[in-house]
Coordinates of C-alpha atoms and ligand atoms in Angstrom, one line a residue:
M1 CA 7.3 2.7 5.8
C2 CA 9.3 6.1 6.4
G3 CA 7.8 9.3 5.6
I4 CA 9.8 12.4 4.8
V5 CA 8.8 15.8 4.9
G6 CA 11.1 19.0 4.5
A7 CA 10.5 22.7 3.6
V8 CA 12.3 26.0 2.7
A9 CA 10.4 29.1 3.3
Q10 CA 10.1 32.5 4.6
R11 CA 7.9 31.6 7.3
D12 CA 8.5 29.2 10.4
V13 CA 8.1 25.7 8.6
S14 CA 8.0 23.4 11.9
P15 CA 4.0 23.5 11.8
I16 CA 4.3 22.4 8.3
L17 CA 6.3 19.6 9.2
L18 CA 4.6 18.3 12.1
E19 CA 1.1 18.4 10.2
G20 CA 3.1 16.8 7.4
L21 CA 4.3 14.0 9.7
K22 CA 0.9 13.5 11.0
R23 CA -0.6 13.1 7.6
L24 CA 2.1 10.5 7.0
E25 CA 1.3 8.5 9.9
Y26 CA -0.6 6.0 8.1
R27 CA 2.3 4.6 6.3
G28 CA 3.3 3.0 9.6
Y29 CA 6.3 4.1 11.8
D30 CA 7.8 3.7 15.1
S31 CA 9.8 6.8 15.8
A32 CA 9.4 10.4 14.7
G33 CA 12.0 13.7 14.4
L34 CA 12.4 17.1 13.1
A35 CA 15.4 19.4 12.6
I36 CA 15.2 23.0 12.0
L37 CA 17.7 25.4 10.9
N38 CA 17.2 28.6 13.2
E39 CA 17.8 32.3 12.3
N40 CA 21.3 31.8 14.0
K41 CA 22.1 29.1 11.3
K42 CA 22.2 26.4 14.1
L43 CA 20.6 23.1 13.7
Q44 CA 18.1 22.0 16.4
R45 CA 16.4 18.9 16.6
I46 CA 13.8 17.1 18.5
R47 CA 13.4 13.1 18.3
V48 CA 11.0 10.9 20.1
Q49 CA 10.3 7.1 20.1
G50 CA 6.6 6.9 19.4
K51 CA 4.1 8.8 17.9
V52 CA 3.7 12.2 16.3
N53 CA 1.6 13.6 19.0
E54 CA 4.6 12.9 21.4
L55 CA 6.8 14.9 19.1
R56 CA 4.2 17.6 18.7
R57 CA 4.0 17.8 22.7
E58 CA 7.8 18.3 23.0
H59 CA 7.8 20.7 20.3
Q60 CA 5.3 22.7 22.2
A61 CA 7.4 22.5 25.4
S62 CA 10.4 23.6 23.5
P63 CA 9.5 25.0 20.2
L64 CA 12.0 25.1 17.2
K65 CA 11.6 27.9 14.8
G66 CA 13.2 28.4 11.3
G67 CA 12.5 28.6 7.6
T68 CA 14.6 25.5 6.5
G69 CA 13.8 22.2 8.0
I70 CA 13.2 18.3 7.8
A71 CA 11.2 15.7 9.5
H72 CA 10.8 12.0 9.6
T73 CA 8.8 9.0 10.5
R74 CA 11.0 5.9 10.9
W75 CA 9.9 2.4 10.5
A76 CA 12.7 0.4 11.8
T77 CA 14.9 -1.8 9.2
H78 CA 18.4 -1.4 10.6
G79 CA 18.6 -0.9 14.2
K80 CA 16.0 -0.9 17.1
P81 CA 12.9 1.4 16.9
N82 CA 14.4 3.5 19.7
L83 CA 15.4 7.4 20.1
I84 CA 19.2 7.2 18.9
N85 CA 18.1 5.4 15.6
A86 CA 15.3 8.1 15.0
H87 CA 15.8 10.5 12.1
P88 CA 17.0 13.2 11.3
H89 CA 20.6 12.2 11.7
I90 CA 23.1 14.8 12.1
C91 CA 26.9 15.0 11.4
R92 CA 29.1 17.4 13.7
D93 CA 26.3 19.9 14.1
Q94 CA 26.5 20.9 10.6
V95 CA 24.5 18.7 8.2
A96 CA 21.1 17.1 9.0
L97 CA 19.5 14.1 6.7
V98 CA 16.4 12.3 6.5
H99 CA 16.2 8.7 4.5
N100 CA 13.6 6.4 3.4
G101 CA 14.8 3.2 2.1
I102 CA 17.7 0.9 2.7
I103 CA 21.5 1.5 1.9
E104 CA 22.9 -1.9 1.3
N105 CA 26.7 -1.3 1.4
H106 CA 26.1 0.5 4.7
E107 CA 28.5 -1.8 6.4
E108 CA 31.3 -1.2 4.0
L109 CA 30.8 2.6 4.0
R110 CA 30.7 2.5 8.1
A111 CA 34.0 0.6 8.2
K112 CA 35.6 3.3 5.9
Q113 CA 34.2 6.3 7.6
T114 CA 35.1 4.7 11.2
A115 CA 38.7 4.2 9.8
A116 CA 38.5 8.1 8.7
G117 CA 37.8 9.2 12.2
F118 CA 33.9 9.3 12.1
Q119 CA 31.9 8.2 15.4
F120 CA 28.5 6.6 14.9
S121 CA 25.7 7.4 17.4
S122 CA 22.9 5.1 15.8
E123 CA 22.7 1.6 14.3
T124 CA 21.3 2.7 11.4
D125 CA 22.2 2.3 7.9
T126 CA 21.6 6.0 7.0
E127 CA 24.3 7.6 9.2
V128 CA 26.9 6.7 6.8
A129 CA 24.8 9.0 4.4
V130 CA 24.8 12.0 6.4
N131 CA 28.5 11.4 7.2
A132 CA 29.4 11.1 3.6
V133 CA 27.6 14.5 2.7
Y134 CA 29.7 16.0 5.6
E135 CA 32.8 14.7 4.2
A136 CA 32.3 15.8 0.7
L137 CA 31.5 19.5 1.9
Q138 CA 34.9 19.5 3.4
T139 CA 36.5 19.4 -0.1
S140 CA 33.8 21.4 -1.9
P141 CA 31.3 23.7 0.4
D142 CA 28.4 22.9 -1.7
L143 CA 25.6 20.8 -0.5
L144 CA 24.2 19.8 -4.0
K145 CA 27.9 18.7 -5.1
A146 CA 28.1 16.8 -1.8
V147 CA 24.8 15.1 -2.3
F148 CA 26.0 14.0 -5.9
A149 CA 29.3 12.7 -4.3
T150 CA 27.6 10.8 -1.5
I151 CA 24.8 9.1 -3.8
K152 CA 27.8 7.9 -5.9
Q153 CA 28.9 5.8 -3.1
L154 CA 25.1 4.6 -2.1
E155 CA 23.9 1.1 -3.1
G156 CA 20.4 0.3 -2.4
A157 CA 17.1 2.7 -2.3
Y158 CA 16.8 5.7 -0.8
A159 CA 14.7 9.2 -0.8
L160 CA 17.0 11.7 1.0
G161 CA 16.3 15.4 2.3
V162 CA 19.5 17.2 3.5
I163 CA 20.3 20.5 5.0
N164 CA 23.3 22.5 5.8
T165 CA 24.0 24.8 8.6
E166 CA 26.2 27.0 5.8
E167 CA 23.8 27.0 3.4
P168 CA 20.7 27.8 5.4
E169 CA 18.0 28.5 2.8
R170 CA 18.9 25.5 0.7
L171 CA 17.3 21.9 1.0
V172 CA 18.9 19.1 -1.4
A173 CA 16.5 16.0 -2.0
A174 CA 17.4 12.8 -4.0
R175 CA 15.4 9.8 -4.9
K176 CA 16.2 6.3 -6.3
G177 CA 13.9 3.4 -5.5
S178 CA 11.8 5.5 -2.8
P179 CA 9.1 7.7 -3.5
L180 CA 9.7 11.4 -3.2
V181 CA 7.4 14.7 -4.3
I182 CA 8.2 18.3 -4.2
G183 CA 5.4 20.6 -3.3
I184 CA 5.5 24.0 -4.9
G185 CA 4.3 27.1 -2.8
I186 CA 4.5 30.8 -3.6
G187 CA 8.0 31.7 -2.7
E188 CA 8.6 28.4 -0.8
Y189 CA 9.0 24.7 -1.6
F190 CA 8.4 21.3 0.1
I191 CA 9.2 17.7 0.0
A192 CA 7.4 14.7 1.2
S193 CA 7.1 11.1 0.6
D194 CA 3.6 11.6 -0.8
V195 CA 1.1 14.5 -1.6
F196 CA -1.2 14.0 1.3
A197 CA 1.5 15.4 3.5
L198 CA 1.5 18.6 1.7
L199 CA -2.1 19.3 0.8
P200 CA -2.7 21.8 3.4
V201 CA 0.2 24.0 1.8
T202 CA -0.1 23.3 -1.7
Q203 CA -1.9 21.6 -4.7
K204 CA 1.1 21.6 -7.0
F205 CA 3.4 18.9 -7.3
I206 CA 6.3 17.5 -9.2
F207 CA 6.9 13.8 -8.8
L208 CA 10.7 12.8 -8.7
E209 CA 11.9 10.4 -10.9
D210 CA 14.3 7.7 -10.1
G211 CA 17.8 9.1 -10.0
D212 CA 16.9 12.5 -10.0
V213 CA 18.3 15.2 -7.4
A214 CA 16.5 18.6 -6.6
D215 CA 18.4 21.7 -5.7
I216 CA 15.8 23.6 -3.5
K217 CA 15.8 27.0 -2.5
R218 CA 13.1 29.4 -1.3
D219 CA 12.5 31.0 -4.8
K220 CA 14.3 28.5 -7.1
L221 CA 14.2 24.8 -8.1
V222 CA 16.4 23.0 -10.2
I223 CA 16.1 19.2 -10.9
Y224 CA 18.9 17.2 -12.1
D225 CA 18.5 13.7 -13.6
A226 CA 20.7 10.4 -13.1
N227 CA 23.2 11.8 -15.5
Q228 CA 23.3 15.2 -13.5
E229 CA 21.9 17.0 -16.3
I230 CA 19.4 19.8 -15.6
V231 CA 15.7 18.6 -16.5
E232 CA 12.2 19.8 -16.7
R233 CA 9.7 17.6 -14.8
P234 CA 6.0 18.2 -15.3
I235 CA 4.0 20.1 -12.6
N236 CA 1.0 18.2 -11.6
V237 CA -2.0 19.8 -10.1
S238 CA -3.6 17.4 -7.5
E239 CA -7.3 17.0 -7.4
L240 CA -7.3 15.9 -3.8
N241 CA -7.9 18.4 -1.0
A242 CA -6.8 18.5 2.4
D243 CA -9.8 17.0 3.7
A244 CA -9.5 13.7 1.6
A245 CA -7.3 12.4 4.5
D246 CA -9.8 12.9 7.2
K247 CA -12.3 10.4 9.1
A248 CA -15.3 11.9 7.9
G249 CA -16.8 11.3 11.3
Y250 CA -15.9 7.4 11.6
R251 CA -14.0 6.2 14.4
H252 CA -11.2 4.9 12.3
Y253 CA -9.8 5.3 8.7
M254 CA -10.5 1.3 8.2
M255 CA -14.3 1.9 9.0
K256 CA -14.6 5.1 6.8
E257 CA -12.8 2.9 4.1
I258 CA -15.2 -0.3 4.4
F259 CA -18.1 2.0 4.3
S260 CA -16.9 4.1 1.4
Q261 CA -16.8 1.0 -0.9
P262 CA -20.2 1.6 -2.7
N263 CA -19.0 4.9 -3.5
A264 CA -15.5 3.9 -4.4
I265 CA -16.6 1.0 -6.8
A266 CA -19.2 3.4 -8.3
E267 CA -16.2 5.9 -9.0
S268 CA -13.9 2.9 -10.3
L269 CA -16.7 2.4 -12.9
E270 CA -17.2 5.6 -14.0
N271 CA -16.4 6.1 -17.8
R272 CA -15.3 2.5 -17.9
I273 CA -18.7 1.3 -19.2
D274 CA -20.4 2.5 -22.1
D275 CA -23.6 1.0 -23.8
G276 CA -23.5 -2.1 -21.9
K277 CA -19.9 -2.8 -23.0
V278 CA -16.5 -2.4 -21.2
V279 CA -14.4 0.5 -22.7
A280 CA -10.9 -1.3 -23.1
S281 CA -9.2 1.9 -24.0
E282 CA -9.2 2.8 -20.1
F283 CA -6.3 0.5 -19.7
G284 CA -4.4 2.6 -22.5
Q285 CA -4.7 3.6 -26.0
N286 CA -3.5 0.5 -27.4
A287 CA -4.9 -1.8 -25.0
E288 CA -7.3 -3.1 -27.5
S289 CA -4.7 -4.2 -29.8
I290 CA -2.7 -5.7 -27.1
F291 CA -5.8 -7.7 -25.5
K292 CA -6.4 -9.4 -28.8
Q293 CA -3.0 -11.1 -28.9
V294 CA -3.1 -12.2 -25.2
K295 CA -2.1 -16.0 -25.0
A296 CA -1.4 -16.1 -21.3
V297 CA -1.5 -13.8 -18.3
K298 CA 0.8 -13.4 -15.4
I299 CA -0.2 -11.8 -12.2
I300 CA 2.3 -10.4 -9.7
A301 CA 1.6 -8.7 -6.6
C302 CA 2.0 -8.8 -2.6
G303 CA -0.4 -9.3 0.3
T304 CA -3.8 -8.3 -0.4
S305 CA -3.3 -7.2 -3.9
Y306 CA -2.0 -10.9 -4.5
H307 CA -5.4 -12.0 -3.2
A308 CA -7.1 -9.9 -5.9
G309 CA -4.6 -11.7 -8.3
L310 CA -5.9 -15.1 -7.2
I311 CA -9.3 -14.2 -7.7
A312 CA -8.8 -12.6 -11.0
A313 CA -7.0 -15.7 -12.4
T314 CA -10.0 -17.8 -11.6
W315 CA -12.3 -15.5 -13.5
L316 CA -9.9 -15.2 -16.4
E317 CA -9.5 -18.8 -17.0
E318 CA -13.2 -19.4 -16.6
I319 CA -14.5 -16.5 -18.5
A320 CA -12.0 -15.9 -21.2
Q321 CA -10.0 -19.4 -21.1
I322 CA -6.9 -17.7 -20.9
P323 CA -4.1 -19.6 -18.6
C324 CA -3.4 -17.4 -15.7
H325 CA -0.4 -17.7 -13.3
V326 CA -0.4 -15.7 -10.1
E327 CA 2.8 -15.1 -8.1
I328 CA 3.9 -13.3 -5.1
A329 CA 6.2 -10.6 -6.1
S330 CA 9.2 -11.5 -3.6
E331 CA 9.0 -15.3 -4.9
Y332 CA 8.9 -14.6 -8.5
L333 CA 12.0 -12.2 -8.0
Y334 CA 14.2 -15.0 -6.9
R335 CA 13.3 -18.1 -9.1
K336 CA 13.9 -19.1 -12.7
S337 CA 10.5 -18.8 -14.3
V338 CA 9.5 -19.4 -17.7
V339 CA 7.4 -16.8 -19.9
A340 CA 4.8 -18.3 -22.3
E341 CA 4.4 -16.7 -25.6
D342 CA 2.3 -13.7 -25.8
T343 CA 2.0 -13.3 -22.1
L344 CA 0.5 -9.9 -20.7
F345 CA 2.2 -9.1 -17.2
V346 CA 0.0 -7.7 -14.7
F347 CA 1.1 -5.9 -11.6
I348 CA -1.4 -5.1 -8.9
S349 CA -0.7 -2.4 -6.2
Q350 CA -2.6 0.1 -4.3
S351 CA 0.3 2.2 -3.5
G352 CA 2.2 1.9 -6.7
E353 CA 5.4 1.8 -4.5
T354 CA 5.9 -1.6 -3.1
A355 CA 9.4 -2.5 -3.8
D356 CA 8.9 -6.0 -4.7
T357 CA 6.1 -5.5 -7.1
L358 CA 8.4 -2.6 -8.7
A359 CA 11.3 -5.1 -8.9
A360 CA 9.3 -7.7 -10.5
L361 CA 7.9 -5.2 -13.0
Q362 CA 11.7 -4.4 -13.9
L363 CA 12.4 -8.1 -14.1
S364 CA 9.5 -8.7 -16.4
K365 CA 11.0 -6.0 -18.6
E366 CA 13.8 -8.2 -19.3
K367 CA 11.9 -11.1 -20.4
K368 CA 10.2 -11.4 -23.7
S369 CA 6.3 -10.5 -23.0
L370 CA 3.7 -9.2 -24.7
S371 CA 3.1 -6.1 -22.5
T372 CA 2.9 -5.0 -19.0
L373 CA -0.3 -3.7 -17.0
A374 CA -0.4 -1.8 -13.7
I375 CA -3.4 -2.0 -12.0
C376 CA -3.0 0.6 -9.2
N377 CA -4.8 3.2 -7.1
V378 CA -2.0 6.0 -7.1
A379 CA -1.7 7.9 -10.5
E380 CA 1.8 9.1 -10.2
S381 CA 3.3 6.1 -8.6
S382 CA 6.5 4.4 -10.1
L383 CA 4.7 1.3 -11.0
T384 CA 2.2 3.3 -13.0
R385 CA 5.2 5.3 -14.6
E386 CA 6.9 2.1 -15.4
A387 CA 4.3 0.1 -17.1
D388 CA 3.3 0.0 -20.4
L389 CA -0.6 0.0 -19.7
V390 CA -2.2 1.6 -16.7
Y391 CA -5.4 1.1 -15.0
L392 CA -6.3 3.3 -12.1
T393 CA -8.6 1.9 -9.6
H394 CA -9.9 5.3 -8.3
A395 CA -10.6 4.1 -4.9
G396 CA -9.4 7.7 -3.5
P397 CA -6.8 7.7 -0.7
E398 CA -6.7 4.6 1.3
I399 CA -5.1 5.6 4.9
G400 CA -5.8 2.6 6.9
V401 CA -3.0 0.3 7.0
A402 CA -5.3 -2.8 6.2
S403 CA -6.3 -2.6 2.7
T404 CA -10.0 -2.6 2.1
K405 CA -11.7 -0.5 -0.8
A406 CA -8.1 -0.8 -2.7
F407 CA -8.9 -4.5 -2.7
T408 CA -12.7 -4.3 -3.6
T409 CA -12.1 -1.7 -6.5
Q410 CA -8.9 -4.0 -7.9
L411 CA -11.4 -6.9 -8.2
V412 CA -13.5 -4.4 -10.2
G413 CA -10.5 -3.4 -12.6
L414 CA -9.6 -7.0 -12.9
F415 CA -13.0 -8.0 -13.9
L416 CA -13.2 -5.4 -16.7
L417 CA -9.7 -6.6 -17.8
V418 CA -11.1 -10.1 -18.0
V419 CA -14.0 -9.1 -19.9
S420 CA -11.9 -6.9 -22.2
I421 CA -9.7 -9.9 -23.0
A422 CA -12.4 -12.5 -23.0
R423 CA -14.2 -10.5 -25.8
H424 CA -11.5 -11.6 -28.0
N425 CA -11.8 -15.2 -27.2
G426 CA -15.2 -16.1 -27.6
L427 CA -17.4 -13.8 -25.2
S428 CA -20.6 -12.8 -27.0
L429 CA -22.0 -9.3 -26.6
E430 CA -24.9 -10.8 -24.8
E431 CA -22.8 -12.2 -22.2
E432 CA -20.7 -9.1 -21.8
N433 CA -24.0 -7.1 -21.3
V434 CA -25.1 -9.5 -18.7
F435 CA -21.1 -9.2 -16.9
V436 CA -21.7 -5.4 -17.2
K437 CA -25.1 -5.3 -15.5
E438 CA -23.6 -7.5 -12.7
L439 CA -20.7 -4.8 -12.3
E440 CA -23.4 -2.0 -12.3
S441 CA -25.2 -3.9 -9.5
L442 CA -22.2 -3.8 -7.3
P443 CA -22.4 -0.4 -5.4
G444 CA -26.0 -1.3 -4.2
R445 CA -25.3 -4.8 -3.4
V446 CA -22.2 -3.9 -1.3
N447 CA -24.2 -1.2 0.3
Q448 CA -27.0 -4.0 1.3
I449 CA -24.0 -6.2 2.8
L450 CA -22.7 -3.1 4.9
Q451 CA -26.2 -3.3 6.7
Y452 CA -25.4 -6.7 8.4
K453 CA -22.4 -4.6 10.5
D454 CA -24.5 -5.1 14.0
E455 CA -24.8 -8.7 13.3
I456 CA -21.3 -9.1 12.4
E457 CA -20.3 -6.9 15.3
T458 CA -22.1 -9.3 17.7
M459 CA -20.6 -12.2 16.1
A460 CA -17.1 -10.6 16.5
K461 CA -17.4 -10.9 20.3
D462 CA -17.1 -14.5 20.2
F463 CA -13.6 -13.9 18.8
S464 CA -12.1 -11.6 21.5
D465 CA -10.5 -14.1 23.7
K466 CA -9.4 -16.4 20.9
H467 CA -5.6 -16.6 19.6
H468 CA -6.2 -18.7 16.6
A469 CA -8.7 -18.9 13.7
L470 CA -9.4 -20.9 10.6
F471 CA -11.1 -19.4 7.4
L472 CA -12.3 -21.8 4.9
G473 CA -13.3 -21.4 1.4
R474 CA -13.5 -23.3 -2.1
G475 CA -12.6 -22.3 -5.4
V476 CA -12.9 -18.5 -6.1
F477 CA -13.7 -17.9 -2.4
L478 CA -10.3 -19.6 -1.3
P479 CA -8.6 -16.0 -1.8
V480 CA -11.4 -14.4 -0.2
A481 CA -11.0 -16.7 3.0
M482 CA -7.3 -15.7 2.7
E483 CA -8.1 -12.2 2.4
G484 CA -10.4 -12.5 5.6
A485 CA -7.5 -14.3 7.5
L486 CA -5.1 -11.7 6.6
K487 CA -7.4 -8.8 7.8
L488 CA -8.0 -10.5 11.0
K489 CA -4.5 -11.1 11.9
E490 CA -3.2 -8.1 10.8
I491 CA -5.5 -5.8 12.8
S492 CA -6.5 -7.8 15.7
Y493 CA -3.3 -10.0 16.0
I494 CA -5.2 -13.2 16.1
H495 CA -3.4 -16.0 14.3
A496 CA -5.6 -16.7 11.2
E497 CA -5.0 -19.0 8.4
A498 CA -6.9 -19.9 5.5
Y499 CA -7.2 -23.5 3.9
A500 CA -9.0 -24.8 0.8
A501 CA -11.9 -26.5 2.6
G502 CA -11.3 -29.7 1.0
E503 CA -7.7 -29.6 2.5
L504 CA -9.1 -29.9 5.9
K505 CA -8.9 -33.4 6.5
H506 CA -5.3 -33.4 5.1
G507 CA -3.9 -31.8 8.3
P508 CA -5.5 -28.8 9.7
L509 CA -8.6 -30.7 11.0
A510 CA -6.2 -31.9 13.8
L511 CA -6.2 -28.1 15.3
V512 CA -9.8 -28.1 15.5
D513 CA -11.5 -28.0 18.9
D514 CA -13.8 -25.5 20.8
D515 CA -11.3 -23.1 20.9
M516 CA -10.8 -22.8 17.3
P517 CA -13.3 -20.6 15.5
V518 CA -13.7 -21.6 11.8
V519 CA -14.9 -19.1 9.5
A520 CA -16.4 -19.9 6.1
V521 CA -18.1 -18.2 3.3
A522 CA -20.7 -20.7 1.9
P523 CA -22.4 -19.0 -1.5
N524 CA -24.9 -21.0 -3.1
N525 CA -22.6 -22.3 -6.0
N526 CA -21.9 -25.7 -7.2
L527 CA -19.4 -26.3 -4.3
L528 CA -21.9 -25.8 -1.6
D529 CA -22.5 -29.5 -0.8
K530 CA -18.7 -30.3 -0.8
L531 CA -18.2 -27.3 1.5
K532 CA -21.2 -28.4 3.8
S533 CA -19.5 -31.9 4.2
N534 CA -16.3 -30.0 5.2
L535 CA -18.3 -27.9 7.9
R536 CA -19.5 -31.0 9.3
E537 CA -16.3 -32.4 9.8
V538 CA -15.6 -29.5 11.9
Q539 CA -18.8 -29.7 13.9
A540 CA -18.1 -33.5 14.6
R541 CA -14.7 -32.3 16.2
G542 CA -16.5 -29.8 18.3
G543 CA -15.1 -27.1 16.4
K544 CA -17.2 -23.9 16.3
L545 CA -18.5 -22.4 13.0
Y546 CA -19.2 -18.9 11.9
L547 CA -20.7 -18.7 8.4
F548 CA -21.7 -16.4 6.0
A549 CA -24.1 -17.8 3.6
D550 CA -26.4 -16.8 0.9
K551 CA -30.3 -16.8 2.0
S552 CA -30.7 -19.6 -0.4
S553 CA -27.7 -21.8 1.1
Q554 CA -29.9 -23.9 3.4
V555 CA -27.5 -23.4 6.3
E556 CA -29.1 -22.7 9.5
S557 CA -27.9 -21.6 12.9
S558 CA -27.6 -24.2 15.3
E559 CA -25.6 -25.6 18.4
G560 CA -22.1 -24.5 17.7
V561 CA -23.1 -23.0 14.0
Y562 CA -23.7 -19.1 13.9
V563 CA -24.8 -18.2 10.5
I564 CA -25.3 -14.9 9.1
K565 CA -27.4 -15.1 5.7
I566 CA -26.5 -12.4 3.3
N567 CA -28.3 -11.1 0.3
G568 CA -25.4 -12.5 -1.8
V569 CA -26.9 -14.1 -5.0
Y570 CA -24.4 -16.0 -6.5
D571 CA -22.6 -14.4 -9.6
F572 CA -19.4 -13.5 -10.6
M573 CA -19.7 -10.5 -8.2
A574 CA -19.9 -12.9 -5.3
P575 CA -16.2 -12.9 -4.2
I576 CA -16.4 -9.3 -4.0
L577 CA -19.6 -9.2 -2.0
Y578 CA -18.3 -11.8 0.3
T579 CA -15.1 -9.9 1.2
I580 CA -17.1 -7.2 3.0
P581 CA -18.4 -9.2 6.0
L582 CA -15.0 -10.4 6.7
Q583 CA -13.7 -7.1 6.6
L584 CA -16.2 -6.2 9.1
L585 CA -15.5 -9.1 11.2
A586 CA -11.8 -8.3 11.5
Y587 CA -12.7 -4.5 12.2
Y588 CA -15.0 -5.6 15.1
V589 CA -12.8 -8.0 16.7
A590 CA -10.0 -5.7 16.6
V591 CA -12.1 -2.7 18.1
I592 CA -13.2 -5.2 20.8
K593 CA -9.5 -6.1 21.6
G594 CA -8.4 -2.4 21.7
A595 CA -5.9 -2.8 19.0
D596 CA -4.4 0.2 17.0
I597 CA -6.7 -0.5 14.0
D598 CA -5.4 2.0 11.7
Q599 CA -1.7 1.7 12.3
P600 CA -1.2 -2.1 13.4
R601 CA 2.1 -2.8 15.1
N602 CA 5.2 -3.5 12.8
L603 CA 3.3 -2.8 9.8
A604 CA 3.5 -0.1 7.1
K605 CA 1.1 1.2 4.3
C606 CA 3.5 1.5 1.8
V607 CA 6.4 -1.3 1.7
T608 CA 9.2 0.6 0.0
V609 CA 11.9 -1.8 1.0
E610 CA 12.3 -5.4 -0.2
Ligands
F6R701 C1 -3.1 -5.9 3.9 C2 -2.2 -5.0 2.9 C3 -1.1 -5.5 2.4 C4 -0.7 -4.8 1.1 C5 0.8 -5.3 0.5 C6 0.6 -4.8 -0.9 O1 -4.0 -5.5 4.2 O2 -2.5 -4.0 3.0 O3 -0.7 -6.9 2.4 O4 -1.7 -5.3 0.3 O5 1.7 -4.6 1.3 O6 0.7 -3.2 -1.1 P1 0.4 -2.8 -2.3 O7 -1.0 -3.1 -2.9 O8 0.5 -1.2 -2.0 O9 1.3 -3.1 -3.4

């Protein structure tokens, strides 16, 4: 989604803004731009339809210099991804503004402003905001007051950065529904959509809260809350260093992140296990007393995080015997649902900024529930601030748009949750000890599976000319198959669908021919024989099978059947283990197809609009 960077400093801020935009690329975007106030108090702007590197090139050809500036990467929502719609937007050469979010009442405001004589140069919802600031400045020439007057008119979500030629050392920022942080330098301040953008210039951050407006000058920062009262917000010192976002020698962030999973899982488990037991207080101080009362669990998430929820639901019902219902956040929001007594709501999100998941959390607060828990990778995100209980996955920054290590560490956290709840519902200490051992074995076992990378790369060649693929799984491996299909479609653009293997003959079998690869995970569990019958149905129709199986599964490669046998002894960790080869398969297919792996077309890392 859109990314914002801004700065007020004594030095030329354009390199800081360009570097910041580069570091926000992972969020996904289609155009970029920056506006700088130069020493003559003139606004200068460069915009490109395309990548930040092109913006850099244009900037090199005709550099902009100045101590105050704003910059933006745009992910199109209203209006095409072209040059005229790229930010910053400027009104009458006086006010420049960048915006992340959606202004829902933009049509109404546009009509009013058109009647008042404003002309529009873009199709965006954002332009009404810059016009509104300009209009307010005509009655009171104070940028802060003009921003207050503007946000009063705006409905929807926004993070804004605004500068004004008449107050050249001032930047006003506002946040409602879209993330925005302030970076604190020495005699300089910055704004950005996330901390990564600013790590080369500071480690100190303030996370604005919803409704906050920040009045930023070189040597002074004042923050106002939604009631326009001055507030103090805590300063956080980030432990991340600027290199946290580099590729560490890998060709793509996604590859780096796939291969960092043993480490990420180990980090995720640190301090969470003690003496063979799960440390339930890692979910929050009063987590233990809440877990004692849980009678039902509702998990809400989107995309890959939703798949993690589906796996956790199987664990929860099997291990803790607690009913669990999993919902896609955008569906949950718009249906009438019933909350069972003593329900724990669990929200899963890598970013903690996904608009639908956040809205679902708000909605859940209106219902009578036991408590809300966020499972999240970003400590100071909106989700972690809003939920009663918080579990941080500690996966480290995930830059590739396709989620990998965030998913596997979410599963680790969810398994810890299941054990913590099950303990109050019949799980014995001995059983808990066994589960803890399984968890502790994970980093090493994931590492072993990563060693199959060459075989998987060879398998991937068969997919490069295909347009469709089916993924099959049964039981807890259905969501694993769903995750495999999502990975393949999002980064290689091959249409891929997952089905419960038993459903095949109820429809999708009609699609199977020698042009339709069928991928299945075949762990040696109680469903293996059933799965094998389903696979024979595929073979009989000339379908080509690609299987990931346990060494003990007794499925062999043969004509039309390509088996990679992994050392994946079946236990509760198996869904995590079997996800790894599917991530690698998607990755290698996308590499062969030459796709933009870390920033797939049309996608964004952080989906901050509904
Ligand atoms: C797929 C992917 C997305 C996200 C989804 C939710 O690889 O990354 O499907 O899982 O957009 O994002 P979070 O987890 O940040 O709420």
